[in-house]
Short mmCIF file of C-alpha atoms in Angstrom, two decimals:
data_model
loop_
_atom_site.label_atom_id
_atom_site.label_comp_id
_atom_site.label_asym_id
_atom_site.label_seq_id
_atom_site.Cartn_x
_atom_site.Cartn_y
_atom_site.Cartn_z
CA UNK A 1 0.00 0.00 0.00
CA UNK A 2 2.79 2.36 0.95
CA UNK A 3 4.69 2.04 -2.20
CA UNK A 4 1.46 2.40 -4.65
CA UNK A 5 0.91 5.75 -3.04
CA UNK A 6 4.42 6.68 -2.63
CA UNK A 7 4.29 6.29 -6.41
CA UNK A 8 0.63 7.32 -7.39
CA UNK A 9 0.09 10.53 -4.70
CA UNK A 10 0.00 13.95 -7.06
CA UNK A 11 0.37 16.97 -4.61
CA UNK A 12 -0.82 19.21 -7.33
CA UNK A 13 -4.54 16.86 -8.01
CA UNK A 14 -4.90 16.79 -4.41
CA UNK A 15 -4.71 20.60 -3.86
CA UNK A 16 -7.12 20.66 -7.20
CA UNK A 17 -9.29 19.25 -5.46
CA UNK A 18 -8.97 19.95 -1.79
CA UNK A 19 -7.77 23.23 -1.26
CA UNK A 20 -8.00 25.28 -4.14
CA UNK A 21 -9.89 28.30 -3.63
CA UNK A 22 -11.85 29.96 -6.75
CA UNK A 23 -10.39 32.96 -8.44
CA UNK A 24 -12.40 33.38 -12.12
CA UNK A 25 -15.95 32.06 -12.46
CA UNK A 26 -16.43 28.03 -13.21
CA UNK A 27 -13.11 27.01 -11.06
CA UNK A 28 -13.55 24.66 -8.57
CA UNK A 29 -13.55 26.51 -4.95
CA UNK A 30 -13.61 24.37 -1.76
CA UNK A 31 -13.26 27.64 0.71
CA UNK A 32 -16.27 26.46 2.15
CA UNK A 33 -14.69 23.41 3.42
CA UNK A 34 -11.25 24.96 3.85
CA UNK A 35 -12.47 27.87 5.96
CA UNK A 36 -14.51 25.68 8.45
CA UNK A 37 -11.21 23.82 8.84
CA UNK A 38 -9.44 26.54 9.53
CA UNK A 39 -11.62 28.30 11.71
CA UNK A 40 -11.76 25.21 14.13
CA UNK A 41 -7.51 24.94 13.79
CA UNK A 42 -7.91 28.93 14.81
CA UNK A 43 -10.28 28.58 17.59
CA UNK A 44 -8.59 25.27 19.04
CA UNK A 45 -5.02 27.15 19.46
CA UNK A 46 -6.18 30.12 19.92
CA UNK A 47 -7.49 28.97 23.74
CA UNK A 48 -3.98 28.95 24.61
CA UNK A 49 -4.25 25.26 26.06
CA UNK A 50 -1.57 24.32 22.80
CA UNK A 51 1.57 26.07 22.97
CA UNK A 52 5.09 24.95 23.59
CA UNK A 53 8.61 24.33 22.32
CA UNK A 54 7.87 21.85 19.48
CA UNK A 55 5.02 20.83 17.20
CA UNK A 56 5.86 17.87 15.58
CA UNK A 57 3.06 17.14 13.12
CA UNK A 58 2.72 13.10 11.06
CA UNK A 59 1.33 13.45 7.70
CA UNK A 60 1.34 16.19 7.07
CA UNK A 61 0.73 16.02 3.21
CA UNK A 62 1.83 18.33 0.54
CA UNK A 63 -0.07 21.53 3.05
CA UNK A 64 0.99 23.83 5.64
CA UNK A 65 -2.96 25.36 6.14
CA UNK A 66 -2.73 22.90 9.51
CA UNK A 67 0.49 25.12 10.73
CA UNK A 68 -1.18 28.58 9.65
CA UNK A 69 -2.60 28.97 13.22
CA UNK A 70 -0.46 26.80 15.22
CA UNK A 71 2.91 29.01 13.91
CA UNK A 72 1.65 31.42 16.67
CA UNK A 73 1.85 28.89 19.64
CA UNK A 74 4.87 27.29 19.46
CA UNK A 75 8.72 28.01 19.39
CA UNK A 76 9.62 25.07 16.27
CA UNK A 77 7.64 23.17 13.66
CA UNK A 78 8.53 19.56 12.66
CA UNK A 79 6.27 18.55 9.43
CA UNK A 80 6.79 14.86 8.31
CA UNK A 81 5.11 13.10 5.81
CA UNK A 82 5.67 9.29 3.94
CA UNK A 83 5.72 10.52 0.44
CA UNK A 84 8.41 11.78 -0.98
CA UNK A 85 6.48 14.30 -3.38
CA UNK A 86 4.37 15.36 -0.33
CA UNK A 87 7.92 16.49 1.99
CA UNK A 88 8.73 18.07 -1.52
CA UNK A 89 5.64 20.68 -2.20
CA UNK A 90 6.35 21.69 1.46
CA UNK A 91 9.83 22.32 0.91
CA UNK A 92 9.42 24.13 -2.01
CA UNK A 93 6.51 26.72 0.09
CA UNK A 94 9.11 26.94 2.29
CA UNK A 95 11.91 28.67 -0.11
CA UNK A 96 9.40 30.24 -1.98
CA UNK A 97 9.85 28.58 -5.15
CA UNK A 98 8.02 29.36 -8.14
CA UNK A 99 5.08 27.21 -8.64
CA UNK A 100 4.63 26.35 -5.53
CA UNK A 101 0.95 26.08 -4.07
CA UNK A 102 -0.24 29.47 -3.14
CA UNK A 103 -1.73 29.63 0.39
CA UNK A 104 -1.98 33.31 0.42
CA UNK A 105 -5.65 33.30 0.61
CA UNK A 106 -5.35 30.78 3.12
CA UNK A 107 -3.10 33.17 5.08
CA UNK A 108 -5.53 36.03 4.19
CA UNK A 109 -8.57 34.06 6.05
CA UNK A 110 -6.76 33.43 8.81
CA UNK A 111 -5.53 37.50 9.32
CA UNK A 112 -9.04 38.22 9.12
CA UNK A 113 -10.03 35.52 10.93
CA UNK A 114 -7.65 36.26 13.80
CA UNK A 115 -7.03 39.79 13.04
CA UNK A 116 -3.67 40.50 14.68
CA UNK A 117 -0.78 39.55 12.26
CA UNK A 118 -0.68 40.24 8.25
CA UNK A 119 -0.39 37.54 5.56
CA UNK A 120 3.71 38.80 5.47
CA UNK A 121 3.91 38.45 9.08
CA UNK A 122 2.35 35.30 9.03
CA UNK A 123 3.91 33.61 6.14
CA UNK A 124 7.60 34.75 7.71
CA UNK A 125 7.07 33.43 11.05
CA UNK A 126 5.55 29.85 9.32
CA UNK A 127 8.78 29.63 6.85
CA UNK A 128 10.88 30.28 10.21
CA UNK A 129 9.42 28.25 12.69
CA UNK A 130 9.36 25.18 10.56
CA UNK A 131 12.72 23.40 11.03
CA UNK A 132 12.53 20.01 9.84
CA UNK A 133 10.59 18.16 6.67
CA UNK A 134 11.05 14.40 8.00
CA UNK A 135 10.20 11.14 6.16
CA UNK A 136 7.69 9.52 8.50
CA UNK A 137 6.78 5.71 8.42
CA UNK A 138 4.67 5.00 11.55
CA UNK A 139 5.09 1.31 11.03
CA UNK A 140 7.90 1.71 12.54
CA UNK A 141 9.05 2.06 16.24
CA UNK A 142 11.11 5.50 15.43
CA UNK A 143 8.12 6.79 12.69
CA UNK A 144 11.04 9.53 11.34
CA UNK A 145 13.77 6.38 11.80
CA UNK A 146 16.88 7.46 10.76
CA UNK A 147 16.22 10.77 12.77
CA UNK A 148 15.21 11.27 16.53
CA UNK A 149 13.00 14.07 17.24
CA UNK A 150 12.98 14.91 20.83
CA UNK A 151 8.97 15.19 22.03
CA UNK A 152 7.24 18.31 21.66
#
């Protein structure tokens, strides 16, 4: 099972279809579902019961919408994922390469949303806070095995 989707998962279909937000008539727009998500990410950190040194987030995908809110909370980000393509799109948010997904209106919900930092501000802080992209396999006793991450 691992392999077939190690070799079948396309980042770029799944955000088609999962997190792609309309921008001229006819193009498919999931904000509906996106923005409930993040509104419950937003109002679960926001209580100030999750905070700390270290996130450390398994499976995380090819997306960083999950880390929008939570960059706020906590010191370091540790995003893993099992497919290689997956660690890749977030790598390539992360140095702002060209053609990389664009979360800005992602960001832009959550300032208004949360209405204290801008999308720069935001977007800064995320790209700092996260140090590590791991390969994660949670068959296995150490999930990001050859790597140990300390707890968060």
């Amino acid at each position: 099972m691992g392999e077939d989707h190690q070799a079948k998962f396309d980042p770029k279909t799944y955000f088609h279809y999962c997190y792609q937000f309309a921008s001229v008539p006819g193009q498919k727009d999931n904000s509906r579902f996106v923005n409930f998500v993040l509104c419950q990410l937003s109002k679960t950190f926001s209580t100030g019961r999750y905070r700390g040194q270290r996130l450390i987030e398994v499976g995380t995908g090819p997306t960083i919408h999950t880390l929008i809110s939570a960059s706020q909370y906590y010191d370091e980000i540790v995003v893993s994922d099992y497919v290689d393509s997956n660690r890749r799109e977030i790598e390539r948010w992360l140095n702002a390469e060209e053609g990389c997904f664009d979360w800005s209106a992602h960001i832009q919900y959550i300032c208004d949303l949360e209405g204290a930092r801008t999308p720069q501000i935001i977007t800064d802080t995320l790209r700092q806070k996260v140090k590590q992209v791991l390969k994660c396999d949670i068959c296995l006793e150490n999930p990001f095995h050859p790597v140990t991450v300390p707890p968060g």
